[in-house]
Amino acid sequence: MNAPKSPLRQNTTQSRRKTAAPLPTEEQILEFIRESKGPVGKREVARAFNIRGPAKIALKAVMKRLSLGSGTGDKGDIVKGKRRFHKAGVLPPVDAIEISAIDNDGDLFAKPVNWAFNTPPPPILVIAKAERGKAYGVGDRLLARLTPVGDDAYEARPMKRLPAGGGRLMGVYEVLPGGIGRLRPTDRRTRHEVTISAKDSNGAAHGELVAVEIIATRHHGAQQARVVERFGPMDRAKNLSLIAITAHGIPHEFSEAAERQASDAVAAPLGSRTDLRNIPLVTIDGEDARDFDDAVWAEPDTAPDNAGGWHILVAIADVSWYVRPGDALDKNAFDRGNSTYFPDRVVPMLPEELSNGWCSLKPKEDRPCLAAHMWIDSQGKLLRHKFVRGLMRSVARLTYNQVQAAIDGHPDDLTGPLVEQILKPLYGAFAALLKGRNTRGTLELDLTERQIIVDRESGRISGVMPRARYDSHKLIEEFMIMANVAAAERLEGSGYPCVYRVHEPPDPERLENLREALKSLDLPVPTGSARPADFNRILAKVRSGPHEHLVNTLVLRTQSQAVYSHNNLGHFGLALRRYAHFTSPIRRYSDLLVHRALIAAAKLGDGGWNPTSDPDLEEITAHISATERRSAAAERETVDRFTAAYLGNKIDAMFNGRVNGVTRFGAFITLDETGADGILPMRNLPRDYYDLDEASHRLIGQRHGLVLRTGDAVVVRLLETDDITGSIVFAYVEGASQGRGSTGSNRPGKHTGGHKHRTGPRSHKNKHKQKHRRR
């Protein structure tokens, strides 16, 4: 197995980082691109040549010269893609292919769909089982992972079948006068008109949610489509989340084999497991939680050399006992990558028999677990840890509200007997962990999460409110963080692979943009490579001030996105050198992989990492990072649709909100009470010429002096909602101060909609600034 090489590779990488290398020449970069197996962008070059800090800005200029063809290096066989370079004829790791031939042995061969070179495309052998009930044939298009196999040849492993014709769209079918059908797309980015003839309607009725396939396109005029799937009337509340599930291709039905495997599951035996049933572990979750995958317990450490320290136990459902590498459940879980949560439903990673059954740590029932014993000192520093495979029995299923009320002196019948022996020790250990968090300087952004209340009978939103956040939430969060750190530490030198959760420092270019914005506010500017503590000092300085919302927003947008990686790149936001996800294997495939590696590393029995088949961890981490982004996008779009539906009967009402961003076509507004996001178009601002000042994130009216800056409080009037696309349109209310608007308020204010408002490009006086804006 190749896994033991990982620690060496990681140590080599760390040693390289100690001294930053000089900026490479264009020829060196081009040679690196030629030798690379896949496409190369700025990030890959920076890592390869150890370019850090401000030098990345200089690197960007070099890469830009190459992309414009103005560099001095001989690009020759180097091709510029959308954002990356690659050697001519080299295919990307993931690409669209088309089946082009079937040989006498039944093997499938394909060609890339987008081949822009004069030379013949390389041969591609398709390695895959066909979809159930459907065989791949000549002409079928697939999205596939491509692996080089020798000189100019590839193997393709299909990820999914691509639709025929020009693509597949979702929308509401509407019948126009004369009997011609039209699609009202669910994707607000779809600008072209789509018509559907009666013979291609598949029996769809007016107002029905459908999926269509484009069958004819024209340079001018409408596209023609046929209905390929019907989902019922659009006014069904469940269709709001179904739109996102279908549009993003989120698997929501388990295979028959996976369903059968889950239904055949039985209780795990004690066997060689550690018996933890005498330890009073408790689960603490939200009111509406149905799957309980983590339980906690703490006691003072009795070791004489650790005064004030704590012994913590975090027990996690042993999903790896039921889901083995390569079986039907594993394949389905990998395809999903994670569970996806909508206001009205959950698309789980595992079937309900496991997620809400054998892998849920229900009270008073024996459940298999993987548990982390951790010993911390009085300042929250992790001293040592030990992982065991156990059998546990939760003594109580508690909620955040219950636990917080009990510790605040208002216990109920369930929590009353638990306060002294269970809850107070938990809070004692939490206090120590909090000291450790503060010492590290974890990034502390003030972000309010919104909770959408859905009526279970109608499936519609009955309210939107800020989600409460108590110390009980933070307690569980800190316990889980420490368990995740312990898992990463245990695997780091074990020779077994670890799926790290990495969060890289902010990109230097973004950091420079933040510095410019802070200078305009006369705020302290972090120098060099900023640390989380630097951001925290800025956030503390603006807290409760007029720029609090603006600075929180700007700092958030400066951060990079957390992803999964087989390389340990640290976690910037948590200020941790190593971090993995261990605590939620019911809903994250990454955690299941970490469990398997821990079981193998500690020799804890069956279900561990399979030493006979070492999977491509680079490919796996890229996949689960992508499925996480897919779920996040689907969840966000569905919340937008539910919120638009909720506000649909409040047209013309006034609301308090804040500017969430400015652009040359208007401003983005977030409402205070519901968190709804919408657009305030330029045409709905008071009549004026407006300049966009990108550096200070402002729209500035030339004549009348109206200034809209990101973070500013505003009062807006609701003009339009569309629950199909989730879009909301506002108008600016002149002369109304913050506090006059509220949910459903129809108080008088000047509605400025209906005018044609001009921006900089239409005024000769603004040419210089507009050119500056476009650079």
CSV table of N, CA and C in Angstrom, one decimal, residues 418-519:
chain,number,residue,atom,x,y,z
A,418,LEU,N,-29.2,15.3,36.2
A,418,LEU,CA,-28.0,15.2,35.5
A,418,LEU,C,-27.0,16.4,35.7
A,419,VAL,N,-27.5,17.5,36.3
A,419,VAL,CA,-26.8,18.7,36.4
A,419,VAL,C,-25.5,18.5,37.1
A,420,GLU,N,-25.4,18.0,38.3
A,420,GLU,CA,-24.2,17.9,39.1
A,420,GLU,C,-23.2,16.9,38.5
A,421,GLN,N,-23.6,15.7,38.2
A,421,GLN,CA,-22.7,14.7,37.8
A,421,GLN,C,-22.3,14.7,36.3
A,422,ILE,N,-23.2,15.3,35.5
A,422,ILE,CA,-22.9,15.2,34.0
A,422,ILE,C,-22.7,16.6,33.4
A,423,LEU,N,-23.7,17.5,33.6
A,423,LEU,CA,-23.6,18.8,32.9
A,423,LEU,C,-22.6,19.7,33.4
A,424,LYS,N,-22.4,19.8,34.8
A,424,LYS,CA,-21.4,20.7,35.3
A,424,LYS,C,-20.0,20.3,34.9
A,425,PRO,N,-19.6,19.0,34.9
A,425,PRO,CA,-18.3,18.7,34.4
A,425,PRO,C,-18.1,19.0,33.0
A,426,LEU,N,-19.2,18.8,32.2
A,426,LEU,CA,-19.1,19.2,30.7
A,426,LEU,C,-18.7,20.7,30.6
A,427,TYR,N,-19.4,21.5,31.3
A,427,TYR,CA,-19.2,22.9,31.3
A,427,TYR,C,-17.8,23.3,31.8
A,428,GLY,N,-17.3,22.6,32.8
A,428,GLY,CA,-16.0,22.8,33.3
A,428,GLY,C,-14.9,22.5,32.3
A,429,ALA,N,-15.1,21.4,31.6
A,429,ALA,CA,-14.1,21.1,30.5
A,429,ALA,C,-14.3,22.1,29.3
A,430,PHE,N,-15.5,22.5,29.1
A,430,PHE,CA,-15.7,23.6,28.0
A,430,PHE,C,-15.0,24.9,28.4
A,431,ALA,N,-15.0,25.3,29.6
A,431,ALA,CA,-14.3,26.5,30.0
A,431,ALA,C,-12.8,26.4,29.7
A,432,ALA,N,-12.2,25.2,29.9
A,432,ALA,CA,-10.8,25.1,29.6
A,432,ALA,C,-10.6,25.1,28.1
A,433,LEU,N,-11.5,24.4,27.3
A,433,LEU,CA,-11.3,24.4,25.9
A,433,LEU,C,-11.5,25.9,25.3
A,434,LEU,N,-12.3,26.6,26.0
A,434,LEU,CA,-12.5,28.0,25.5
A,434,LEU,C,-11.3,28.8,25.7
A,435,LYS,N,-10.6,28.6,26.8
A,435,LYS,CA,-9.3,29.3,27.0
A,435,LYS,C,-8.3,28.9,25.9
A,436,GLY,N,-8.3,27.7,25.5
A,436,GLY,CA,-7.4,27.2,24.5
A,436,GLY,C,-7.8,27.9,23.1
A,437,ARG,N,-9.0,28.0,22.9
A,437,ARG,CA,-9.5,28.7,21.6
A,437,ARG,C,-9.0,30.1,21.6
A,438,ASN,N,-9.2,30.8,22.8
A,438,ASN,CA,-8.8,32.2,22.8
A,438,ASN,C,-7.3,32.4,22.7
A,439,THR,N,-6.6,31.5,23.3
A,439,THR,CA,-5.1,31.5,23.2
A,439,THR,C,-4.6,31.4,21.7
A,440,ARG,N,-5.3,30.5,21.0
A,440,ARG,CA,-4.9,30.2,19.6
A,440,ARG,C,-5.3,31.4,18.7
A,441,GLY,N,-6.3,32.1,19.1
A,441,GLY,CA,-6.8,33.3,18.3
A,441,GLY,C,-7.6,32.9,17.1
A,442,THR,N,-8.6,32.0,17.4
A,442,THR,CA,-9.5,31.6,16.3
A,442,THR,C,-10.3,32.7,15.7
A,443,LEU,N,-10.5,32.7,14.4
A,443,LEU,CA,-11.2,33.8,13.7
A,443,LEU,C,-12.7,33.9,14.3
A,444,GLU,N,-13.1,35.0,14.8
A,444,GLU,CA,-14.4,35.2,15.4
A,444,GLU,C,-15.3,36.1,14.6
A,445,LEU,N,-16.0,35.6,13.6
A,445,LEU,CA,-16.9,36.4,12.8
A,445,LEU,C,-18.3,36.4,13.4
A,446,ASP,N,-18.9,37.6,13.4
A,446,ASP,CA,-20.3,37.7,14.0
A,446,ASP,C,-21.3,37.4,12.8
A,447,LEU,N,-21.7,36.2,12.7
A,447,LEU,CA,-22.6,35.8,11.6
A,447,LEU,C,-23.9,35.2,12.2
A,448,THR,N,-25.0,35.7,11.8
A,448,THR,CA,-26.3,35.3,12.3
A,448,THR,C,-26.9,34.2,11.4
A,449,GLU,N,-27.2,33.1,11.9
A,449,GLU,CA,-27.8,32.0,11.1
A,449,GLU,C,-29.3,32.1,11.2
A,450,ARG,N,-30.0,32.0,10.1
A,450,ARG,CA,-31.5,32.1,10.1
A,450,ARG,C,-32.1,30.7,10.1
A,451,GLN,N,-33.2,30.6,10.9
A,451,GLN,CA,-33.9,29.3,11.0
A,451,GLN,C,-35.2,29.5,10.3
A,452,ILE,N,-35.5,28.6,9.4
A,452,ILE,CA,-36.8,28.7,8.6
A,452,ILE,C,-37.7,27.7,9.3
A,453,ILE,N,-38.9,28.2,9.7
A,453,ILE,CA,-39.9,27.3,10.4
A,453,ILE,C,-40.9,26.9,9.3
A,454,VAL,N,-41.0,25.6,9.1
A,454,VAL,CA,-41.9,25.0,8.1
A,454,VAL,C,-43.0,24.3,8.8
A,455,ASP,N,-44.2,24.6,8.3
A,455,ASP,CA,-45.4,23.9,8.8
A,455,ASP,C,-45.4,22.5,8.3
A,456,ARG,N,-45.4,21.5,9.1
A,456,ARG,CA,-45.3,20.1,8.7
A,456,ARG,C,-46.4,19.7,7.9
A,457,GLU,N,-47.6,20.2,8.1
A,457,GLU,CA,-48.8,19.8,7.3
A,457,GLU,C,-48.8,20.3,5.9
A,458,SER,N,-48.6,21.6,5.8
A,458,SER,CA,-48.7,22.3,4.5
A,458,SER,C,-47.4,22.3,3.8
A,459,GLY,N,-46.3,22.1,4.5
A,459,GLY,CA,-44.9,22.2,3.9
A,459,GLY,C,-44.5,23.6,3.6
A,460,ARG,N,-45.2,24.6,4.0
A,460,ARG,CA,-44.9,26.0,3.7
A,460,ARG,C,-44.2,26.7,4.9
A,461,ILE,N,-43.5,27.8,4.6
A,461,ILE,CA,-42.9,28.5,5.7
A,461,ILE,C,-43.9,29.2,6.5
A,462,SER,N,-43.8,29.0,7.8
A,462,SER,CA,-44.7,29.8,8.8
A,462,SER,C,-43.9,30.9,9.4
A,463,GLY,N,-42.6,30.9,9.3
A,463,GLY,CA,-41.8,32.0,9.9
A,463,GLY,C,-40.3,31.9,9.7
A,464,VAL,N,-39.6,33.0,9.8
A,464,VAL,CA,-38.2,33.0,9.7
A,464,VAL,C,-37.6,33.8,10.9
A,465,MET,N,-36.7,33.2,11.6
A,465,MET,CA,-36.2,33.9,12.8
A,465,MET,C,-34.7,33.6,13.0
A,466,PRO,N,-34.0,34.4,13.7
A,466,PRO,CA,-32.5,34.1,13.9
A,466,PRO,C,-32.4,32.9,14.8
A,467,ARG,N,-31.5,32.0,14.4
A,467,ARG,CA,-31.2,30.8,15.2
A,467,ARG,C,-30.5,31.1,16.5
A,468,ALA,N,-31.1,30.7,17.6
A,468,ALA,CA,-30.4,31.0,18.9
A,468,ALA,C,-29.1,30.3,19.0
A,469,ARG,N,-28.2,30.9,19.6
A,469,ARG,CA,-26.8,30.3,19.8
A,469,ARG,C,-26.4,30.4,21.3
A,470,TYR,N,-26.4,29.3,22.0
A,470,TYR,CA,-26.1,29.3,23.5
A,470,TYR,C,-24.7,28.8,23.7
A,471,ASP,N,-24.3,28.8,25.0
A,471,ASP,CA,-23.0,28.2,25.3
A,471,ASP,C,-23.1,26.7,25.1
A,472,SER,N,-24.3,26.1,25.2
A,472,SER,CA,-24.5,24.7,25.0
A,472,SER,C,-24.1,24.3,23.5
A,473,HIS,N,-24.4,25.2,22.6
A,473,HIS,CA,-23.9,25.0,21.2
A,473,HIS,C,-22.4,25.0,21.1
A,474,LYS,N,-21.8,26.0,21.8
A,474,LYS,CA,-20.4,26.2,21.7
A,474,LYS,C,-19.7,25.1,22.4
A,475,LEU,N,-20.3,24.5,23.5
A,475,LEU,CA,-19.7,23.4,24.2
A,475,LEU,C,-19.5,22.2,23.2
A,476,ILE,N,-20.6,21.8,22.5
A,476,ILE,CA,-20.5,20.7,21.6
A,476,ILE,C,-19.5,21.0,20.5
A,477,GLU,N,-19.5,22.2,20.0
A,477,GLU,CA,-18.6,22.6,19.0
A,477,GLU,C,-17.1,22.4,19.4
A,478,GLU,N,-16.8,22.9,20.6
A,478,GLU,CA,-15.4,22.8,21.1
A,478,GLU,C,-15.0,21.3,21.3
A,479,PHE,N,-15.9,20.5,21.9
A,479,PHE,CA,-15.7,19.1,22.1
A,479,PHE,C,-15.4,18.4,20.7
A,480,MET,N,-16.2,18.7,19.7
A,480,MET,CA,-16.0,18.1,18.4
A,480,MET,C,-14.7,18.6,17.8
A,481,ILE,N,-14.3,19.9,17.9
A,481,ILE,CA,-13.1,20.4,17.3
A,481,ILE,C,-11.9,19.6,17.9
A,482,MET,N,-11.9,19.4,19.3
A,482,MET,CA,-10.8,18.7,19.9
A,482,MET,C,-10.7,17.3,19.5
A,483,ALA,N,-11.9,16.6,19.3
A,483,ALA,CA,-11.8,15.2,18.8
A,483,ALA,C,-11.3,15.2,17.4
A,484,ASN,N,-11.6,16.2,16.5
A,484,ASN,CA,-11.1,16.2,15.2
A,484,ASN,C,-9.6,16.4,15.1
A,485,VAL,N,-9.1,17.3,16.0
A,485,VAL,CA,-7.7,17.5,16.1
A,485,VAL,C,-7.0,16.2,16.6
A,486,ALA,N,-7.6,15.5,17.5
A,486,ALA,CA,-7.0,14.2,18.0
A,486,ALA,C,-6.9,13.2,16.9
A,487,ALA,N,-8.0,13.1,16.1
A,487,ALA,CA,-8.0,12.2,15.0
A,487,ALA,C,-6.9,12.5,14.0
A,488,ALA,N,-6.7,13.8,13.6
A,488,ALA,CA,-5.7,14.1,12.7
A,488,ALA,C,-4.3,13.8,13.3
A,489,GLU,N,-4.1,14.1,14.6
A,489,GLU,CA,-2.8,13.8,15.2
A,489,GLU,C,-2.5,12.3,15.2
A,490,ARG,N,-3.5,11.5,15.5
A,490,ARG,CA,-3.3,10.0,15.5
A,490,ARG,C,-2.9,9.5,14.2
A,491,LEU,N,-3.5,10.1,13.1
A,491,LEU,CA,-3.2,9.5,11.8
A,491,LEU,C,-2.0,10.1,11.1
A,492,GLU,N,-1.5,11.2,11.6
A,492,GLU,CA,-0.5,11.9,10.9
A,492,GLU,C,0.8,11.1,10.8
A,493,GLY,N,1.2,10.4,11.8
A,493,GLY,CA,2.4,9.6,11.7
A,493,GLY,C,2.2,8.1,11.7
A,494,SER,N,0.9,7.7,11.4
A,494,SER,CA,0.6,6.3,11.4
A,494,SER,C,0.9,5.5,10.2
A,495,GLY,N,1.2,6.2,9.1
A,495,GLY,CA,1.4,5.5,7.8
A,495,GLY,C,0.1,5.3,7.1
A,496,TYR,N,-1.0,5.6,7.7
A,496,TYR,CA,-2.3,5.5,7.0
A,496,TYR,C,-2.7,6.9,6.5
A,497,PRO,N,-3.5,6.9,5.4
A,497,PRO,CA,-3.9,8.2,4.9
A,497,PRO,C,-4.9,8.9,5.8
A,498,CYS,N,-4.8,10.2,5.7
A,498,CYS,CA,-5.8,11.1,6.5
A,498,CYS,C,-6.4,12.1,5.5
A,499,VAL,N,-7.7,12.1,5.6
A,499,VAL,CA,-8.5,13.2,4.8
A,499,VAL,C,-8.5,14.4,5.7
A,500,TYR,N,-7.7,15.4,5.4
A,500,TYR,CA,-7.6,16.6,6.2
A,500,TYR,C,-8.7,17.6,5.8
A,501,ARG,N,-9.2,18.3,6.8
A,501,ARG,CA,-10.1,19.5,6.5
A,501,ARG,C,-9.2,20.7,6.5
A,502,VAL,N,-8.9,21.3,5.4
A,502,VAL,CA,-7.9,22.4,5.3
A,502,VAL,C,-8.6,23.7,5.0
A,503,HIS,N,-8.1,24.8,5.5
A,503,HIS,CA,-8.5,26.1,5.3
A,503,HIS,C,-7.3,27.0,5.1
A,504,GLU,N,-7.0,27.3,3.9
A,504,GLU,CA,-5.7,28.1,3.6
A,504,GLU,C,-5.9,29.5,4.0
A,505,PRO,N,-4.8,30.2,4.2
A,505,PRO,CA,-4.8,31.6,4.5
A,505,PRO,C,-5.4,32.4,3.3
A,506,PRO,N,-5.9,33.6,3.6
A,506,PRO,CA,-6.5,34.4,2.5
A,506,PRO,C,-5.5,34.7,1.4
A,507,ASP,N,-6.0,34.7,0.2
A,507,ASP,CA,-5.2,35.0,-1.0
A,507,ASP,C,-4.6,36.4,-0.9
A,508,PRO,N,-3.4,36.6,-1.2
A,508,PRO,CA,-2.8,38.0,-1.0
A,508,PRO,C,-3.5,39.1,-1.7
A,509,GLU,N,-4.1,38.8,-2.9
A,509,GLU,CA,-4.8,39.8,-3.7
A,509,GLU,C,-6.0,40.2,-2.9
A,510,ARG,N,-6.8,39.3,-2.4
A,510,ARG,CA,-8.0,39.6,-1.6
A,510,ARG,C,-7.6,40.4,-0.3
A,511,LEU,N,-6.5,40.0,0.3
A,511,LEU,CA,-6.0,40.7,1.5
A,511,LEU,C,-5.6,42.1,1.2
A,512,GLU,N,-5.0,42.3,0.0
A,512,GLU,CA,-4.7,43.7,-0.4
A,512,GLU,C,-6.0,44.5,-0.6
A,513,ASN,N,-7.0,43.9,-1.2
A,513,ASN,CA,-8.3,44.6,-1.4
A,513,ASN,C,-8.9,45.0,0.0
A,514,LEU,N,-8.8,44.1,0.9
A,514,LEU,CA,-9.3,44.4,2.3
A,514,LEU,C,-8.5,45.5,2.9
A,515,ARG,N,-7.2,45.6,2.7
A,515,ARG,CA,-6.4,46.6,3.3
A,515,ARG,C,-6.8,48.0,2.7
A,516,GLU,N,-7.1,48.0,1.4
A,516,GLU,CA,-7.5,49.3,0.8
A,516,GLU,C,-8.8,49.7,1.4
A,517,ALA,N,-9.8,48.8,1.6
A,517,ALA,CA,-11.1,49.1,2.1
A,517,ALA,C,-10.9,49.6,3.6
A,518,LEU,N,-10.1,49.0,4.4
A,518,LEU,CA,-9.9,49.4,5.7
A,518,LEU,C,-9.2,50.8,5.8
A,519,LYS,N,-8.3,51.1,4.9
A,519,LYS,CA,-7.7,52.4,4.9
A,519,LYS,C,-8.7,53.5,4.7
